[in-house]
Amino acid sequence: MTDRPTTPTPSAAGPKEDGQAGPTTSRPVLTVARRIHGTIYSSRVEAQGVKSYTVYNHTLLATSFRSLEEDYWHLKQHVQIWDVSCERQVEIRGPDAARLVQLMTPRDLTRAATGQCLYAPLVDESGGMINDPVVLKHSEDHYWLSIADSDVLLWAKGLACGFGLDVSVEQPEVWPLAVQGPKAEDLMARIFGEEVRPIRFFRFRTLTFRDQPLVVARSGFSKQGGFEIFVGEPELGLALWDALMESGQGLNVGPGCPNVIERIEGGLLSYGNDMTRGDTPLECGLDRYCALEAPIEFIGRDALRREARGDVRRLIRGVRLYGEALPACVTPWPVRADGRDIGLVTSAANSPTFNCGVGIAMLDRGHWRPGEEVTVEVPDGVRPATVEDLPFAMASS
Ligand code: THG
């Protein structure tokens, strides 16, 4: 087997200029071979000067272009094109499709509409988080689960076999492209026409580009507004990327990617970082997507009902961290109150808006009150911190 080093890729710790730890000279590179997929847009992403990648669903995902902070301001002020091909689609079709999708999630899908996107925790038999996809309902017997970073295909296939369901479960070649930022709607209208404007949040329509149909949803992994376009044809995808980049006169369009500062401020959780199979959706603060008393059948229902009837023991909260600029949060940082361990910070970044560190933390009951003072053990010392609601809100002073 000939593994070929291709993209020089910064180490897990990332580039220094992003405020992240790690060597600055002769960093090891990530060897990219068949098991780690590039995407149909990779040539464009590299031509735009991507600085760092992560691997998500076995696929490259950019993590910075200029610096985290420059990318952050650009995303909040203008419009960015993101290669989010790593959001793979698990396609479930057939007479038992609705039953299988409902078996996987505590969210009540019985009244979901065709053309609707639904953020849906997936849980195992103990209520542990398996994934947190966006479900796209194409029809009663046709769904896409637009997945976060875990192998949902295998879980869904196992359930389909085990329950003897009449469905097909596949991972089609679909390459989502996100257009995010306050000017996203104007840019999209230049490509798809005025029909994009009436698409409501978390709804999708089929629009045409170069006479070819494309699924266009008003969704995306930022709080700045925008769309996701689900492309099935590599050539069409490149033409779409180029058209978006070339049609942005006056809109300051640029390349981008999910931005860790913006997503922490916005309270968007990252599966594998902020939550794992060891956490339940109730602990993740996703109870509004759990219809535990609805007359629906889903895996983990008994465990979640038991948890909900007792006291949920831990909860994801925001934390503000004070002091020097933070390094990257590679392994979780212990949180302490009165000298006792009370939780872990699982994601952190330096917020230019709040002028302090911002983090997402899983905290024990009794320590959830906004303003509660705690300390966080970061790799270079102990920092004072305070507990916050998610999303982070601007102080109204
Ligand atoms: N888009 C698509 N697929 C995805 C993501 C995405 N799969 C992986 C990952 N992101 C899933 N995680 C999230 C988390 C939050 C949201 C979307 C995907 C999100 N939440 C809304 C919010 O917090 O404002 C609320 C959604 C709702 O209430 O239904 O947008 O980004 N295709």
PDB file of N, CA and C and ligand atoms in Angstrom, residues 56 87 89 107 117-119 131-134 136 146-149 201-202 219-223 228 230 266-269 288-289, ligand 1:
ATOM      1  N   TYR A  56     -13.120  14.807   9.382  1.00  0.00           N
ATOM      2  CA  TYR A  56     -14.506  14.716   9.872  1.00  0.00           C
ATOM      3  C   TYR A  56     -15.218  13.735   8.963  1.00  0.00           C
ATOM      4  N   GLU A  87     -20.027  16.670   5.782  1.00  0.00           N
ATOM      5  CA  GLU A  87     -21.377  16.382   6.281  1.00  0.00           C
ATOM      6  C   GLU A  87     -21.984  15.359   5.324  1.00  0.00           C
ATOM      7  N   GLN A  89     -24.232  12.352   3.754  1.00  0.00           N
ATOM      8  CA  GLN A  89     -25.659  12.032   3.824  1.00  0.00           C
ATOM      9  C   GLN A  89     -25.829  10.528   3.992  1.00  0.00           C
ATOM     10  N   ARG A 107     -36.516  12.833  18.839  1.00  0.00           N
ATOM     11  CA  ARG A 107     -37.316  13.933  18.294  1.00  0.00           C
ATOM     12  C   ARG A 107     -38.541  13.342  17.609  1.00  0.00           C
ATOM     13  N   CYS A 117     -36.068  20.523   7.320  1.00  0.00           N
ATOM     14  CA  CYS A 117     -34.835  20.051   7.961  1.00  0.00           C
ATOM     15  C   CYS A 117     -35.126  19.989   9.451  1.00  0.00           C
ATOM     16  N   LEU A 118     -34.643  18.951  10.110  1.00  0.00           N
ATOM     17  CA  LEU A 118     -34.866  18.814  11.555  1.00  0.00           C
ATOM     18  C   LEU A 118     -33.561  18.421  12.229  1.00  0.00           C
ATOM     19  N   TYR A 119     -33.130  19.259  13.166  1.00  0.00           N
ATOM     20  CA  TYR A 119     -31.957  18.906  13.969  1.00  0.00           C
ATOM     21  C   TYR A 119     -32.397  17.813  14.938  1.00  0.00           C
ATOM     22  N   ASN A 131     -24.955  10.635  17.462  1.00  0.00           N
ATOM     23  CA  ASN A 131     -24.701  11.649  16.444  1.00  0.00           C
ATOM     24  C   ASN A 131     -25.762  12.725  16.629  1.00  0.00           C
ATOM     25  N   ASP A 132     -25.614  13.856  15.939  1.00  0.00           N
ATOM     26  CA  ASP A 132     -26.654  14.899  15.978  1.00  0.00           C
ATOM     27  C   ASP A 132     -26.856  15.480  14.587  1.00  0.00           C
ATOM     28  N   PRO A 133     -27.423  14.672  13.676  1.00  0.00           N
ATOM     29  CA  PRO A 133     -27.561  15.136  12.297  1.00  0.00           C
ATOM     30  C   PRO A 133     -28.677  16.156  12.104  1.00  0.00           C
ATOM     31  N   VAL A 134     -28.651  16.770  10.925  1.00  0.00           N
ATOM     32  CA  VAL A 134     -29.814  17.465  10.395  1.00  0.00           C
ATOM     33  C   VAL A 134     -30.528  16.453   9.501  1.00  0.00           C
ATOM     34  N   LEU A 136     -33.144  15.681   6.651  1.00  0.00           N
ATOM     35  CA  LEU A 136     -33.890  16.302   5.556  1.00  0.00           C
ATOM     36  C   LEU A 136     -34.956  15.312   5.108  1.00  0.00           C
ATOM     37  N   SER A 146     -28.049  14.198   7.540  1.00  0.00           N
ATOM     38  CA  SER A 146     -26.827  14.945   7.205  1.00  0.00           C
ATOM     39  C   SER A 146     -25.973  14.935   8.477  1.00  0.00           C
ATOM     40  N   ILE A 147     -25.014  14.027   8.507  1.00  0.00           N
ATOM     41  CA  ILE A 147     -24.470  13.597   9.801  1.00  0.00           C
ATOM     42  C   ILE A 147     -23.263  14.391  10.287  1.00  0.00           C
ATOM     43  N   ALA A 148     -23.113  14.395  11.627  1.00  0.00           N
ATOM     44  CA  ALA A 148     -21.896  14.845  12.291  1.00  0.00           C
ATOM     45  C   ALA A 148     -20.897  13.681  12.275  1.00  0.00           C
ATOM     46  N   ASP A 149     -19.786  13.844  13.000  1.00  0.00           N
ATOM     47  CA  ASP A 149     -18.646  12.943  12.840  1.00  0.00           C
ATOM     48  C   ASP A 149     -18.754  11.630  13.622  1.00  0.00           C
ATOM     49  N   PHE A 201     -36.062  29.373   7.433  1.00  0.00           N
ATOM     50  CA  PHE A 201     -35.010  28.698   8.203  1.00  0.00           C
ATOM     51  C   PHE A 201     -35.373  27.216   8.388  1.00  0.00           C
ATOM     52  N   PHE A 202     -34.424  26.359   8.064  1.00  0.00           N
ATOM     53  CA  PHE A 202     -34.567  24.902   8.192  1.00  0.00           C
ATOM     54  C   PHE A 202     -35.655  24.323   7.271  1.00  0.00           C
ATOM     55  N   SER A 219     -29.839  26.734   6.064  1.00  0.00           N
ATOM     56  CA  SER A 219     -29.270  26.045   7.222  1.00  0.00           C
ATOM     57  C   SER A 219     -27.771  26.271   7.195  1.00  0.00           C
ATOM     58  N   GLY A 220     -27.067  25.704   8.151  1.00  0.00           N
ATOM     59  CA  GLY A 220     -25.611  25.802   8.175  1.00  0.00           C
ATOM     60  C   GLY A 220     -25.073  25.955   9.586  1.00  0.00           C
ATOM     61  N   PHE A 221     -23.797  25.602   9.732  1.00  0.00           N
ATOM     62  CA  PHE A 221     -23.194  25.520  11.066  1.00  0.00           C
ATOM     63  C   PHE A 221     -22.611  26.868  11.492  1.00  0.00           C
ATOM     64  N   SER A 222     -23.449  27.914  11.409  1.00  0.00           N
ATOM     65  CA  SER A 222     -23.079  29.214  11.975  1.00  0.00           C
ATOM     66  C   SER A 222     -24.375  29.899  12.367  1.00  0.00           C
ATOM     67  N   LYS A 223     -24.264  30.969  13.134  1.00  0.00           N
ATOM     68  CA  LYS A 223     -25.437  31.750  13.537  1.00  0.00           C
ATOM     69  C   LYS A 223     -25.557  33.021  12.708  1.00  0.00           C
ATOM     70  N   GLU A 228     -27.315  25.920   2.576  1.00  0.00           N
ATOM     71  CA  GLU A 228     -26.492  24.772   2.204  1.00  0.00           C
ATOM     72  C   GLU A 228     -27.053  24.217   0.897  1.00  0.00           C
ATOM     73  N   PHE A 230     -26.789  21.034  -1.787  1.00  0.00           N
ATOM     74  CA  PHE A 230     -26.381  19.634  -1.792  1.00  0.00           C
ATOM     75  C   PHE A 230     -26.137  19.212  -3.241  1.00  0.00           C
ATOM     76  N   GLY A 266     -22.019  31.049  19.603  1.00  0.00           N
ATOM     77  CA  GLY A 266     -23.393  30.755  19.205  1.00  0.00           C
ATOM     78  C   GLY A 266     -23.971  29.520  19.877  1.00  0.00           C
ATOM     79  N   GLY A 267     -23.145  28.798  20.635  1.00  0.00           N
ATOM     80  CA  GLY A 267     -23.637  27.626  21.351  1.00  0.00           C
ATOM     81  C   GLY A 267     -23.903  26.425  20.461  1.00  0.00           C
ATOM     82  N   LEU A 268     -23.238  26.352  19.304  1.00  0.00           N
ATOM     83  CA  LEU A 268     -23.396  25.189  18.430  1.00  0.00           C
ATOM     84  C   LEU A 268     -22.437  24.100  18.904  1.00  0.00           C
ATOM     85  N   LEU A 269     -22.995  22.921  19.213  1.00  0.00           N
ATOM     86  CA  LEU A 269     -22.202  21.841  19.792  1.00  0.00           C
ATOM     87  C   LEU A 269     -21.516  21.028  18.700  1.00  0.00           C
ATOM     88  N   ARG A 288     -35.154  20.035  24.209  1.00  0.00           N
ATOM     89  CA  ARG A 288     -36.258  20.512  23.358  1.00  0.00           C
ATOM     90  C   ARG A 288     -36.405  19.656  22.096  1.00  0.00           C
ATOM     91  N   TYR A 289     -35.429  18.780  21.826  1.00  0.00           N
ATOM     92  CA  TYR A 289     -35.548  17.865  20.681  1.00  0.00           C
ATOM     93  C   TYR A 289     -35.866  16.441  21.137  1.00  0.00           C
TER      94      TYR A 289
HETATM   95  N1  THG B   1     -25.546  21.201   8.343  1.00  0.00           N
HETATM   96  C1  THG B   1     -25.808  19.985   7.827  1.00  0.00           C
HETATM   97  N2  THG B   1     -25.401  18.865   8.414  1.00  0.00           N
HETATM   98  C2  THG B   1     -24.698  18.941   9.581  1.00  0.00           C
HETATM   99  C3  THG B   1     -24.416  20.178  10.171  1.00  0.00           C
HETATM  100  C4  THG B   1     -24.859  21.345   9.512  1.00  0.00           C
HETATM  101  N3  THG B   1     -24.296  17.805  10.184  1.00  0.00           N
HETATM  102  C5  THG B   1     -23.363  17.884  11.263  1.00  0.00           C
HETATM  103  C6  THG B   1     -23.568  19.061  12.173  1.00  0.00           C
HETATM  104  N4  THG B   1     -23.735  20.261  11.364  1.00  0.00           N
HETATM  105  C7  THG B   1     -24.792  18.838  13.016  1.00  0.00           C
HETATM  106  N5  THG B   1     -24.911  19.803  14.081  1.00  0.00           N
HETATM  107  C8  THG B   1     -25.741  20.915  14.012  1.00  0.00           C
HETATM  108  C9  THG B   1     -25.952  21.628  15.169  1.00  0.00           C
HETATM  109  C10 THG B   1     -26.802  22.716  15.174  1.00  0.00           C
HETATM  110  C11 THG B   1     -27.435  23.095  14.014  1.00  0.00           C
HETATM  111  C12 THG B   1     -27.199  22.402  12.851  1.00  0.00           C
HETATM  112  C13 THG B   1     -26.369  21.288  12.860  1.00  0.00           C
HETATM  113  C14 THG B   1     -28.377  24.241  13.973  1.00  0.00           C
HETATM  114  N6  THG B   1     -29.118  24.477  15.070  1.00  0.00           N
HETATM  115  C15 THG B   1     -30.063  25.574  15.139  1.00  0.00           C
HETATM  116  C16 THG B   1     -29.601  26.583  16.172  1.00  0.00           C
HETATM  117  O1  THG B   1     -28.940  26.181  17.132  1.00  0.00           O
HETATM  118  O2  THG B   1     -29.919  27.745  15.987  1.00  0.00           O
HETATM  119  C17 THG B   1     -31.449  25.122  15.559  1.00  0.00           C
HETATM  120  C18 THG B   1     -32.047  24.120  14.704  1.00  0.00           C
HETATM  121  C19 THG B   1     -33.446  23.736  15.099  1.00  0.00           C
HETATM  122  O3  THG B   1     -33.988  24.281  16.078  1.00  0.00           O
HETATM  123  O4  THG B   1     -34.038  22.834  14.454  1.00  0.00           O
HETATM  124  O5  THG B   1     -28.500  24.919  12.990  1.00  0.00           O
HETATM  125  O6  THG B   1     -24.622  22.490   9.953  1.00  0.00           O
HETATM  126  N7  THG B   1     -26.469  19.890   6.664  1.00  0.00           N
END
